[in-house]
Coordinates of C-alpha atoms in Angstrom, one line a residue:
M105 CA 12.3 11.8 -25.0
A106 CA 15.8 10.3 -24.3
V107 CA 17.3 13.8 -24.2
C108 CA 14.6 15.0 -21.8
Y109 CA 15.2 12.0 -19.5
W110 CA 19.0 12.5 -19.7
N111 CA 18.6 16.2 -18.7
T112 CA 16.3 15.3 -15.8
W113 CA 18.9 12.7 -14.6
K114 CA 21.7 15.1 -14.9
K115 CA 19.9 17.8 -12.9
F116 CA 19.1 15.3 -10.2
V117 CA 22.6 13.8 -9.7
Q118 CA 24.3 17.1 -9.9
E119 CA 21.9 19.4 -8.0
G120 CA 19.5 17.0 -6.2
I121 CA 16.6 18.6 -8.0
L122 CA 13.9 16.4 -9.5
D123 CA 11.0 17.5 -11.7
S124 CA 8.5 14.8 -10.7
G125 CA 6.3 15.7 -13.7
R126 CA 9.0 14.4 -16.0
I127 CA 9.5 10.9 -14.6
N128 CA 7.1 8.3 -13.1
N129 CA 6.8 7.9 -9.3
R130 CA 8.4 4.4 -9.1
I131 CA 11.6 5.6 -10.9
A132 CA 11.7 8.8 -8.8
E133 CA 11.4 6.8 -5.5
S134 CA 14.2 4.6 -6.7
W135 CA 16.5 7.6 -7.5
Y136 CA 15.9 9.0 -4.1
R137 CA 16.8 5.6 -2.5
C138 CA 20.0 5.5 -4.6
K139 CA 20.9 9.1 -3.6
K140 CA 20.4 8.2 0.1
R141 CA 22.6 5.2 -0.2
D142 CA 25.4 7.2 -2.0
V143 CA 25.2 5.0 -5.1
N144 CA 27.7 6.3 -7.7
P145 CA 25.7 7.6 -10.6
Y146 CA 28.8 7.6 -12.9
L147 CA 29.5 3.9 -12.3
R148 CA 30.3 2.4 -15.7
K149 CA 30.5 -1.3 -14.8
G150 CA 29.2 -3.8 -12.3
Q151 CA 31.8 -4.1 -9.5
H152 CA 30.7 -7.2 -7.5
I153 CA 31.0 -10.5 -9.3
L154 CA 30.9 -13.9 -7.6
P155 CA 33.9 -16.3 -8.1
V156 CA 33.0 -19.4 -10.1
E157 CA 32.8 -21.7 -7.1
K158 CA 30.4 -19.3 -5.2
L159 CA 28.3 -18.9 -8.4
L160 CA 27.9 -22.6 -8.6
A161 CA 26.9 -22.8 -5.0
H162 CA 24.2 -20.1 -5.6
R163 CA 23.0 -22.0 -8.6
E164 CA 22.7 -25.2 -6.6
R165 CA 20.9 -23.4 -3.8
H166 CA 18.3 -22.1 -6.2
K167 CA 18.2 -25.1 -8.6
D168 CA 14.4 -25.5 -8.4
F169 CA 13.8 -21.9 -9.6
L170 CA 16.6 -22.2 -12.2
N171 CA 15.4 -25.5 -13.7
I172 CA 11.8 -24.3 -14.0
A173 CA 12.6 -20.8 -15.3
E174 CA 15.3 -21.9 -17.7
R175 CA 12.9 -24.4 -19.3
H176 CA 10.3 -21.6 -20.0
V177 CA 13.0 -19.2 -21.2
K178 CA 14.3 -21.8 -23.6
K179 CA 10.9 -22.1 -25.3
M180 CA 11.1 -18.3 -26.0
E181 CA 14.6 -18.5 -27.3
P182 CA 13.7 -17.8 -31.0
V183 CA 11.7 -14.7 -30.0
F184 CA 14.6 -13.4 -27.9
Q185 CA 17.1 -14.0 -30.7
E186 CA 15.0 -12.2 -33.3
A187 CA 14.1 -9.3 -30.9
G188 CA 17.8 -8.8 -29.8
M189 CA 17.0 -9.5 -26.2
M190 CA 18.8 -11.4 -23.5
A191 CA 17.1 -13.3 -20.6
L192 CA 18.5 -13.3 -17.1
L193 CA 17.6 -15.3 -14.0
I194 CA 18.5 -13.7 -10.7
D195 CA 18.5 -15.0 -7.1
P196 CA 16.7 -13.1 -4.3
C197 CA 20.0 -11.4 -3.4
G198 CA 20.4 -9.9 -6.8
H199 CA 23.1 -12.2 -8.2
V200 CA 22.7 -13.1 -11.9
L201 CA 22.6 -16.9 -12.1
S202 CA 21.9 -17.4 -15.8
V203 CA 22.2 -15.4 -19.0
S204 CA 20.9 -16.5 -22.4
G205 CA 19.4 -15.1 -25.6
N206 CA 20.8 -12.9 -28.4
R207 CA 24.6 -13.4 -28.7
K208 CA 25.3 -9.9 -29.9
T209 CA 23.3 -8.4 -27.0
I210 CA 25.1 -10.7 -24.5
F211 CA 28.5 -9.6 -25.9
E212 CA 27.7 -5.9 -25.5
A213 CA 26.4 -6.5 -22.0
Q214 CA 29.7 -8.1 -21.0
K215 CA 31.3 -4.7 -21.5
I216 CA 29.5 -3.3 -18.4
N217 CA 30.1 -6.6 -16.5
F218 CA 26.4 -7.5 -16.9
V219 CA 27.3 -11.2 -16.7
E220 CA 26.6 -14.3 -14.7
G221 CA 27.7 -13.9 -11.0
V222 CA 27.3 -10.1 -11.0
C223 CA 25.2 -8.5 -8.2
W224 CA 22.8 -6.1 -9.9
T225 CA 20.8 -4.6 -7.0
E226 CA 19.9 -0.9 -6.6
E227 CA 22.5 -0.7 -3.8
R228 CA 25.2 -1.8 -6.2
V229 CA 24.4 -0.3 -9.5
G230 CA 21.4 2.1 -8.9
T231 CA 17.9 2.1 -10.4
N232 CA 17.5 -0.9 -12.7
A233 CA 14.6 -3.4 -13.4
I234 CA 16.2 -6.2 -11.4
G235 CA 17.2 -4.2 -8.4
T236 CA 14.0 -2.1 -8.4
A237 CA 11.8 -5.3 -8.7
L238 CA 13.7 -6.7 -5.7
E239 CA 13.0 -3.5 -3.7
T240 CA 9.3 -3.1 -4.6
G241 CA 8.3 -6.8 -5.1
E242 CA 6.6 -5.8 -8.3
A243 CA 7.2 -6.1 -12.1
V244 CA 9.0 -3.0 -13.4
M245 CA 10.5 -1.7 -16.7
V246 CA 13.4 0.8 -16.8
N247 CA 14.5 2.5 -20.0
G248 CA 17.7 4.2 -20.9
P249 CA 18.4 7.4 -18.7
E250 CA 15.8 6.2 -16.2
H251 CA 18.7 4.0 -14.9
F252 CA 20.5 5.8 -12.0
S253 CA 24.0 4.8 -13.1
V254 CA 25.5 5.6 -16.6
A255 CA 26.5 1.9 -17.0
S256 CA 22.9 1.1 -18.0
H257 CA 21.9 4.3 -19.8
Q258 CA 22.1 2.5 -23.2
W259 CA 19.9 -0.3 -22.1
S260 CA 16.2 -1.1 -21.5
C261 CA 15.2 -3.9 -19.1
A262 CA 12.0 -5.4 -17.7
A263 CA 12.0 -7.7 -14.6
A264 CA 9.4 -9.5 -12.5
P265 CA 9.8 -11.3 -9.2
V266 CA 8.9 -15.0 -8.8
Y267 CA 7.3 -16.3 -5.5
D268 CA 6.8 -19.7 -4.1
S269 CA 3.6 -21.2 -2.6
Q270 CA 4.3 -19.4 0.7
R271 CA 4.8 -16.0 -1.0
N272 CA 8.6 -16.2 -0.4
L273 CA 10.7 -14.6 -3.1
V274 CA 12.6 -17.2 -5.0
G275 CA 14.1 -15.2 -7.8
V276 CA 13.7 -12.6 -10.5
M277 CA 13.3 -13.0 -14.3
D278 CA 14.6 -10.2 -16.5
L279 CA 14.6 -9.3 -20.2
T280 CA 17.2 -6.8 -21.4
C281 CA 18.0 -5.2 -24.8
P282 CA 19.7 -2.1 -26.2
Y283 CA 17.7 1.1 -25.5
T284 CA 17.4 1.8 -29.2
E285 CA 15.6 -1.6 -29.7
S286 CA 13.3 -1.4 -26.7
H287 CA 10.1 -3.3 -27.0
P288 CA 6.9 -2.0 -25.3
F289 CA 5.7 -5.6 -24.7
M290 CA 8.9 -6.6 -22.7
L291 CA 7.2 -6.0 -19.4
A292 CA 4.1 -8.1 -20.3
M293 CA 6.4 -10.9 -21.6
V294 CA 8.6 -11.1 -18.6
S295 CA 5.5 -10.9 -16.3
S296 CA 3.9 -13.8 -18.1
L297 CA 7.1 -15.8 -17.9
A298 CA 7.4 -15.1 -14.1
Y299 CA 3.7 -16.0 -13.6
T300 CA 4.1 -19.3 -15.5
A301 CA 7.3 -20.2 -13.5
E302 CA 5.5 -19.2 -10.3
Q303 CA 2.6 -21.6 -11.0
E304 CA 5.0 -24.4 -11.7
M305 CA 6.9 -23.8 -8.5
V306 CA 3.6 -24.0 -6.6
R307 CA 2.7 -27.3 -8.3
L308 CA 6.1 -28.7 -7.6
A309 CA 5.9 -27.8 -3.9
K310 CA 2.5 -29.3 -3.6
S311 CA 3.5 -32.5 -5.3
R312 CA 6.6 -32.8 -3.0
H313 CA 4.5 -32.2 0.1
E314 CA 1.9 -34.8 -0.9
R315 CA 4.6 -37.4 -1.5
F316 CA 6.1 -36.5 1.8
I317 CA 2.8 -36.8 3.6
Q318 CA 2.3 -40.2 2.0
K319 CA 5.7 -41.4 3.0
A320 CA 5.2 -40.0 6.6
V321 CA 1.9 -41.9 7.0
E322 CA 3.4 -45.1 5.7
L323 CA 6.3 -44.7 8.1
S324 CA 4.0 -44.0 11.1
D325 CA 2.1 -47.2 10.4
Q326 CA 5.3 -49.2 10.5
Y327 CA 5.9 -48.1 14.1
G328 CA 2.4 -48.7 15.4
D329 CA 3.6 -49.7 18.8
R330 CA 5.9 -46.7 19.5
L331 CA 5.4 -42.9 20.1
L332 CA 6.4 -41.5 16.7
A333 CA 5.9 -38.0 15.3
I334 CA 6.9 -36.9 11.8
M335 CA 7.5 -33.2 11.2
D336 CA 7.8 -31.4 7.9
E337 CA 10.6 -29.0 7.1
E338 CA 8.8 -26.2 8.9
G339 CA 8.7 -28.2 12.1
K340 CA 5.0 -29.0 12.1
T341 CA 3.6 -32.5 12.7
V342 CA 2.0 -34.1 9.7
A343 CA 1.8 -37.7 10.8
A344 CA 1.9 -39.7 14.1
S345 CA 1.7 -43.3 15.2
R346 CA -1.5 -44.7 16.7
P347 CA -0.3 -44.4 20.4
L348 CA 0.6 -40.8 19.9
R349 CA -2.7 -40.1 18.1
E350 CA -4.6 -41.5 21.1
K351 CA -2.6 -39.4 23.5
L352 CA -3.2 -36.2 21.5
P353 CA -5.9 -36.4 18.9
D354 CA -5.3 -32.9 17.5
Y355 CA -1.6 -33.6 16.9
F356 CA -1.6 -32.2 13.3
G357 CA 0.3 -29.0 12.9
R358 CA 1.9 -29.1 16.4
T359 CA 5.6 -28.4 17.1
I360 CA 7.7 -30.9 18.9
E361 CA 7.7 -28.6 22.0
E362 CA 3.9 -28.7 22.0
L363 CA 3.8 -32.5 21.6
T364 CA 6.2 -33.2 24.4
S365 CA 4.7 -30.6 26.8
Q366 CA 1.1 -31.9 26.3
T367 CA 1.8 -35.7 26.3
D368 CA 4.3 -35.9 29.2
T369 CA 7.1 -37.2 26.9
I370 CA 10.6 -36.4 25.9
V371 CA 12.5 -36.8 22.6
N372 CA 14.3 -40.1 22.6
Q373 CA 15.7 -40.0 19.0
S374 CA 15.4 -37.7 15.9
I375 CA 16.2 -38.9 12.4
P376 CA 16.2 -36.6 9.3
L377 CA 14.1 -37.8 6.5
P378 CA 16.1 -37.2 3.3
S379 CA 14.7 -37.4 -0.2
S380 CA 16.9 -37.9 -3.3
R381 CA 17.7 -34.2 -3.2
E382 CA 17.4 -32.7 0.2
K383 CA 16.1 -33.1 3.8
I384 CA 12.3 -33.0 3.7
G385 CA 11.4 -33.6 7.3
T386 CA 12.3 -35.2 10.6
C387 CA 11.1 -38.3 12.4
F388 CA 10.9 -38.0 16.2
F389 CA 10.7 -41.1 18.5
L390 CA 9.3 -40.1 21.9
S391 CA 9.3 -41.8 25.3
E392 CA 7.5 -41.3 28.6
N393 CA 9.1 -38.7 30.8
K394 CA 10.1 -40.7 33.9
N395 CA 11.7 -37.7 35.6
L396 CA 8.4 -36.0 36.4
S397 CA 6.8 -37.0 39.6
G398 CA 3.3 -35.7 38.7
T399 CA 1.1 -36.4 35.7
I400 CA 0.6 -33.6 33.1
L401 CA -2.8 -33.9 31.6
P402 CA -3.1 -33.0 28.0
K403 CA -4.8 -29.7 27.3
E404 CA -8.4 -29.7 26.1
R405 CA -8.8 -30.1 22.4
F406 CA -9.4 -26.9 20.5
V407 CA -13.1 -26.9 19.5
F408 CA -13.9 -25.4 16.2
R409 CA -17.5 -25.4 14.9
G410 CA -16.6 -25.2 11.3
V411 CA -14.7 -27.6 9.0
T412 CA -11.1 -28.2 10.1
G413 CA -10.3 -29.9 6.8
I414 CA -6.9 -31.3 5.8
S415 CA -5.3 -28.3 4.1
K416 CA -2.0 -27.2 5.6
S417 CA -2.9 -23.5 5.3
F418 CA -6.1 -23.8 7.4
Q419 CA -4.4 -26.1 9.9
E420 CA -1.9 -23.3 10.5
T421 CA -4.8 -20.9 11.0
L422 CA -6.3 -23.2 13.6
R423 CA -2.9 -23.6 15.3
K424 CA -2.6 -19.8 15.6
A425 CA -6.2 -19.6 16.8
R426 CA -5.6 -22.1 19.5
I427 CA -2.5 -20.2 20.7
A428 CA -4.6 -17.0 20.7
S429 CA -7.2 -18.7 22.9
L430 CA -4.6 -19.4 25.7
S431 CA -4.5 -15.7 26.7
D432 CA -6.4 -12.4 26.6
T433 CA -4.0 -10.9 24.0
T434 CA -5.7 -8.7 21.4
C435 CA -6.0 -10.7 18.3
F436 CA -6.3 -9.5 14.7
I437 CA -7.8 -11.7 12.0
T438 CA -7.1 -11.1 8.3
G439 CA -8.6 -12.7 5.3
E440 CA -10.8 -12.1 2.3
T441 CA -14.5 -11.5 2.5
G442 CA -16.4 -14.8 2.9
T443 CA -13.5 -16.8 4.5
G444 CA -15.2 -17.1 7.9
K445 CA -13.5 -14.6 10.1
E446 CA -16.3 -14.4 12.7
L447 CA -16.3 -18.2 13.0
V448 CA -12.6 -18.2 13.9
A449 CA -13.2 -15.3 16.3
R450 CA -16.0 -17.3 18.0
A451 CA -13.7 -20.3 18.3
I452 CA -11.0 -18.3 20.0
H453 CA -13.5 -17.0 22.5
E454 CA -15.2 -20.3 23.1
N455 CA -11.8 -22.0 23.8
S456 CA -10.6 -19.2 26.1
S457 CA -11.0 -18.5 29.8
R458 CA -13.8 -16.0 28.8
K459 CA -15.9 -18.7 27.2
N460 CA -18.7 -18.3 29.8
G461 CA -18.8 -14.5 29.1
P462 CA -20.6 -12.8 26.2
F463 CA -19.3 -12.8 22.6
I464 CA -20.5 -9.5 21.0
A465 CA -19.8 -9.0 17.3
V466 CA -20.2 -5.7 15.5
N467 CA -19.7 -4.9 11.8
C468 CA -17.9 -1.5 11.9
G469 CA -18.8 -0.9 8.3
A470 CA -22.5 -1.4 8.9
V471 CA -22.9 1.2 11.7
P472 CA -24.0 4.7 10.5
K473 CA -21.3 7.2 11.3
E474 CA -23.7 9.4 13.3
L475 CA -24.8 6.5 15.5
M476 CA -21.3 5.0 16.0
E477 CA -20.5 6.6 19.3
S478 CA -23.8 5.6 21.0
E479 CA -23.6 2.1 19.4
F480 CA -20.1 1.4 20.8
F481 CA -20.2 3.3 24.1
G482 CA -24.0 3.5 24.9
Y483 CA -25.9 6.5 26.1
A484 CA -27.4 7.8 29.3
D485 CA -31.1 8.4 30.1
G486 CA -32.3 11.5 28.2
A487 CA -29.1 11.9 26.2
F488 CA -31.0 12.9 23.1
T489 CA -34.5 13.0 21.6
G490 CA -35.8 9.5 21.1
A491 CA -33.3 7.9 23.6
K492 CA -34.5 4.8 25.4
R493 CA -35.7 5.4 28.9
G494 CA -33.0 4.3 31.4
G495 CA -30.3 4.7 28.7
H496 CA -28.6 2.0 26.7
K497 CA -25.5 -0.1 27.1
G498 CA -23.0 0.1 24.2
K499 CA -21.2 -2.9 22.7
F500 CA -18.2 -2.5 25.1
E501 CA -20.5 -2.8 28.2
Q502 CA -22.4 -5.6 26.6
A503 CA -19.2 -7.5 26.1
H504 CA -18.0 -6.9 29.7
G505 CA -16.4 -10.1 31.0
G506 CA -16.2 -11.6 27.5
T507 CA -15.0 -10.8 24.0
L508 CA -15.8 -7.9 21.6
F509 CA -15.3 -8.8 17.9
L510 CA -14.8 -5.7 15.7
D511 CA -15.3 -6.9 12.2
E512 CA -14.2 -4.7 9.3
V513 CA -12.4 -2.4 11.7
A514 CA -10.7 -0.7 8.7
E515 CA -14.1 1.0 8.0
L516 CA -13.9 3.1 11.2
P517 CA -13.9 6.9 10.5
P518 CA -11.0 8.9 12.0
A519 CA -13.0 10.3 14.9
M520 CA -14.1 6.8 16.0
Q521 CA -10.5 5.5 15.6
T522 CA -9.4 8.2 18.1
A523 CA -12.2 7.3 20.5
L524 CA -11.5 3.6 20.2
L525 CA -7.8 4.1 20.9
R526 CA -8.6 5.9 24.1
V527 CA -10.9 3.1 25.3
L528 CA -8.2 0.5 24.5
Q529 CA -5.7 2.5 26.6
D530 CA -7.9 3.2 29.6
R531 CA -10.4 0.3 29.4
K532 CA -13.1 2.8 30.3
V533 CA -16.0 4.2 28.4
V534 CA -18.1 7.3 28.8
P535 CA -21.7 6.8 27.5
V536 CA -23.1 9.6 25.4
G537 CA -24.8 12.2 27.7
A538 CA -23.0 10.8 30.8
T539 CA -20.2 12.3 32.9
K540 CA -19.1 9.2 34.7
E541 CA -16.7 6.7 33.3
V542 CA -17.6 3.0 33.2
A543 CA -14.8 0.4 33.6
V544 CA -15.0 -2.5 31.1
D545 CA -13.2 -5.8 31.1
V546 CA -13.2 -6.8 27.4
R547 CA -11.0 -8.9 25.2
I548 CA -10.7 -7.4 21.7
I549 CA -10.6 -9.4 18.5
A550 CA -10.5 -7.3 15.4
A551 CA -10.7 -8.3 11.7
T552 CA -10.7 -6.8 8.2
H553 CA -10.4 -8.0 4.6
K554 CA -8.4 -4.9 3.7
D555 CA -4.6 -4.3 3.7
L556 CA -4.5 -2.4 7.0
P557 CA -0.7 -1.7 6.9
K558 CA -1.2 -0.1 3.5
L559 CA -4.0 2.1 4.9
V560 CA -1.7 3.2 7.7
K561 CA 1.0 4.2 5.1
Q562 CA -1.7 6.1 3.2
G563 CA -2.7 8.0 6.4
K564 CA -6.3 6.4 6.3
F565 CA -5.8 4.5 9.5
R566 CA -4.1 5.6 12.7
E567 CA -0.7 4.0 13.2
D568 CA -1.0 4.0 17.0
L569 CA -4.4 2.2 16.8
F570 CA -3.0 -0.2 14.3
Y571 CA -0.3 -1.3 16.8
R572 CA -2.9 -1.6 19.6
L573 CA -5.0 -4.0 17.4
Y574 CA -2.4 -5.8 15.4
V575 CA -0.9 -7.7 18.3
F576 CA -1.4 -11.3 17.4
P577 CA -2.3 -11.8 13.8
V578 CA -4.2 -14.8 12.5
R579 CA -4.6 -15.2 8.8
L580 CA -7.4 -17.0 7.1
P581 CA -6.5 -18.6 3.8
A582 CA -8.8 -17.9 0.8
L583 CA -10.8 -20.9 -0.5
R584 CA -8.5 -21.2 -3.5
E585 CA -5.6 -21.8 -1.1
R586 CA -7.4 -24.8 0.6
K587 CA -9.2 -26.5 -2.3
E588 CA -8.4 -29.9 -0.8
D589 CA -11.0 -29.0 1.9
L590 CA -13.8 -28.6 -0.7
P591 CA -15.4 -32.0 -0.2
A592 CA -15.5 -31.5 3.6
L593 CA -16.9 -28.0 3.2
I594 CA -19.6 -29.2 0.9
Q595 CA -20.7 -31.9 3.4
Y596 CA -20.6 -29.4 6.2
I597 CA -22.8 -26.9 4.3
G598 CA -25.2 -29.8 3.5
R599 CA -25.5 -30.8 7.1
K600 CA -26.1 -27.3 8.2
K601 CA -29.1 -27.1 5.8
N602 CA -30.2 -30.6 6.7
Q603 CA -29.6 -31.7 3.2
D604 CA -28.0 -35.0 2.4
F605 CA -26.7 -34.9 -1.1
E606 CA -23.5 -35.7 -3.1
I607 CA -21.8 -33.6 -5.7
P608 CA -21.1 -35.6 -8.9
P609 CA -17.3 -36.3 -9.3
A610 CA -17.2 -34.4 -12.6
V611 CA -18.8 -31.4 -11.1
L612 CA -16.5 -31.5 -8.0
K613 CA -13.5 -31.5 -10.4
K614 CA -14.7 -28.4 -12.1
M615 CA -15.3 -26.7 -8.8
Q616 CA -11.8 -27.5 -7.6
D617 CA -10.4 -25.8 -10.8
Y618 CA -12.3 -22.6 -10.0
H619 CA -10.6 -19.7 -8.2
W620 CA -13.6 -18.8 -5.8
P621 CA -13.3 -15.0 -5.5
G622 CA -16.3 -15.0 -3.1
N623 CA -14.8 -17.8 -1.0
I624 CA -17.0 -20.0 1.3
R625 CA -19.9 -17.5 1.0
E626 CA -19.9 -18.0 -2.8
L627 CA -19.5 -21.7 -2.4
M628 CA -22.7 -21.9 -0.4
N629 CA -24.6 -20.2 -3.2
V630 CA -23.1 -22.5 -5.9
I631 CA -23.9 -25.6 -3.8
E632 CA -27.5 -24.6 -3.5
N633 CA -27.8 -24.3 -7.2
V634 CA -25.9 -27.5 -7.9
R635 CA -28.2 -29.4 -5.4
L636 CA -31.3 -28.1 -7.1
L637 CA -30.1 -28.8 -10.6
A638 CA -28.7 -32.2 -9.7
L639 CA -32.4 -33.2 -9.1
A640 CA -32.9 -32.8 -12.8
G641 CA -29.8 -34.8 -13.7
E642 CA -26.0 -34.8 -13.3
E643 CA -25.5 -33.3 -16.7
E644 CA -27.7 -30.3 -15.8
A645 CA -25.6 -29.6 -12.7
E646 CA -22.3 -30.1 -14.6
R647 CA -23.4 -27.7 -17.3
Y648 CA -24.3 -25.0 -14.7
V649 CA -20.9 -25.4 -12.9
D650 CA -19.1 -25.3 -16.3
E651 CA -20.8 -22.1 -17.3
Y652 CA -20.3 -20.6 -13.8
V653 CA -16.5 -21.2 -13.6
S654 CA -16.2 -19.9 -17.2
G655 CA -17.8 -16.6 -16.1
Q656 CA -21.0 -17.0 -18.2
T657 CA -23.5 -17.1 -15.5
G658 CA -24.3 -15.6 -12.0
L659 CA -22.3 -12.9 -10.2
C660 CA -19.1 -14.4 -11.3
G661 CA -19.5 -13.2 -14.9
K662 CA -20.5 -9.7 -13.7
E663 CA -17.5 -9.4 -11.5
K664 CA -15.2 -10.3 -14.3
Q665 CA -16.7 -7.7 -16.5
D666 CA -16.9 -4.8 -14.0
A667 CA -14.2 -5.4 -11.4
P668 CA -10.9 -3.5 -12.0
L669 CA -8.1 -5.6 -13.2
T670 CA -5.1 -6.2 -11.0
P671 CA -1.7 -5.0 -12.4
R672 CA -0.8 -8.6 -13.3
E673 CA -4.2 -9.1 -15.1
A674 CA -3.8 -5.8 -16.9
I675 CA -0.4 -6.9 -18.1
E676 CA -1.7 -10.4 -19.1
R677 CA -4.6 -8.8 -21.1
D678 CA -2.2 -6.4 -22.9
M679 CA 0.1 -9.3 -23.7
I680 CA -2.9 -11.3 -25.2
L681 CA -3.9 -8.3 -27.3
E682 CA -0.3 -7.9 -28.5
A683 CA -0.1 -11.5 -29.5
L684 CA -3.5 -11.3 -31.3
K685 CA -2.2 -8.3 -33.2
H686 CA 0.9 -10.1 -34.3
T687 CA -1.0 -13.1 -35.4
K688 CA -3.7 -11.0 -37.1
G689 CA -6.4 -12.3 -34.8
N690 CA -5.5 -16.0 -35.1
A691 CA -6.2 -17.3 -31.6
A692 CA -4.4 -20.6 -32.1
A693 CA -1.3 -18.9 -33.3
A694 CA -1.4 -16.4 -30.5
A695 CA -1.7 -19.2 -27.9
K696 CA 1.3 -20.9 -29.4
M697 CA 3.3 -17.6 -29.4
L698 CA 2.5 -17.1 -25.7
D699 CA 3.3 -20.8 -25.0
I700 CA 0.0 -21.5 -23.2
P701 CA -2.6 -24.3 -24.0
R702 CA -5.3 -23.3 -26.4
S703 CA -8.1 -24.0 -23.9
T704 CA -6.4 -21.7 -21.4
F705 CA -6.1 -19.0 -24.0
Y706 CA -9.8 -19.2 -24.9
R707 CA -10.7 -19.1 -21.2
K708 CA -8.6 -15.9 -20.7
L709 CA -10.3 -14.4 -23.8
R710 CA -13.6 -14.9 -22.0
K711 CA -12.2 -13.6 -18.8
Y712 CA -11.1 -10.3 -20.2
G713 CA -14.1 -9.9 -22.5
L714 CA -12.0 -10.2 -25.7

């Protein structure tokens, strides 16, 4: 196999010819990138190594990632020593920050300058697990001659990216060993390490933010007689003194520019709020703007019929929705099924200048293909057999003067995409069977739970229509991203159903640990079951929730059995199987080998039907 790969590589670098059947697509795409960038395929050593002082500066800049990742790597040190592997931690720019593991392997790697400080990106050294993971944002394994440069032809490496709570890349974890000692489970192992580090990064960020919020609230109470606003590191208001709260009740999430423009104030003083490690926010003291002769009235509060909650993620959604309501700009709402996209679309409409006009919602995936044109554009009298007398107004005409909400717009067939593009350009529709155009004044809000940019790349959605719709995006977080809002959501759902009940604390804790794939829609079903079972006793309700979140009851269990696994889940499942194989089926030993709690290991066994 190595000879086959080597011949494929040689033919590509010398003649530019690649037999795609002999190499996987990800490696082929990387080779073409390297060819386009004029990467030297005969490079034998890394060329770009940071001086010591710059390396230390990079390590300091990424110390959170390093501290967390190094701790988990250290736990696996005996495994790496025995398997002849080295573990590397890399920053988002491709610089190696840390090297540990098998001494002999580290010594051999030094011969090609695969050391701390070296830049190991595709652009510098060609196709390799680190650089290709940085390019694709996915875990990848590269073996021997699959590497673009000869420097790495004697090596096998597997790497996985690590993201923070905002899905920003914070680093890459890599496992490397000689090609002759390559291990098939390296990819699963490094993916598991990256995932574990990722989860800890998220927990650390959440803990820091909670401490900051607490400190901000305490500080705002100390200055109860002054106009004080405290912003987080992203420049969003998280706390305000009582006078400022009275001036602007919906202060949360506002920028300093929004606060000052809507409260007729100016910034008098700003003081950074440092923690023991770094700046975590800014304290702004405001004062009345005496230079303005007139009075600026604060804008009306943004009215949202659902639960605003306290989560940072959903407050950001409401902030974007409020901005969208200030104009007629086409808005695009993204979010998983069951997150409440129509509710946000209605809020944008009802807070806009079109609030007295109609709000027409249409589910593009529910309209039969053969009826789609008449449903959207209407039809004239006698247009076809069975047509209404006098014709029928389509959704565009029905929404004239208001807002048309196109839900699940990704489901539109190609012909309808073309027709919709024409209407968006001309703002005129031609009903079926008519010859005269009808002008329409409509604000468009579109939504989908699918990855529309990906569909555009695949040629399944028109690129020109995408840019017509994807003007001002508003993202709805999944329920698992706003679990702090669960108590408020439960109360809201109860009020809507005229049901006054409380979820037992033990049950609520289990619900907060669940990942909610069906989002708020699933939550409503669970609450109904919990409410009924709670009548029979708290233990009954708690047992139901325990079984539900473990995947033993309801649709949840069915989804876990039938739904296709994500790439990460597939890797995790393979890693568990490999661990069980090594421990001869001993689950406790396998859990210890993978360095995860036994309870978590058993939950994953149930999840993957093992």
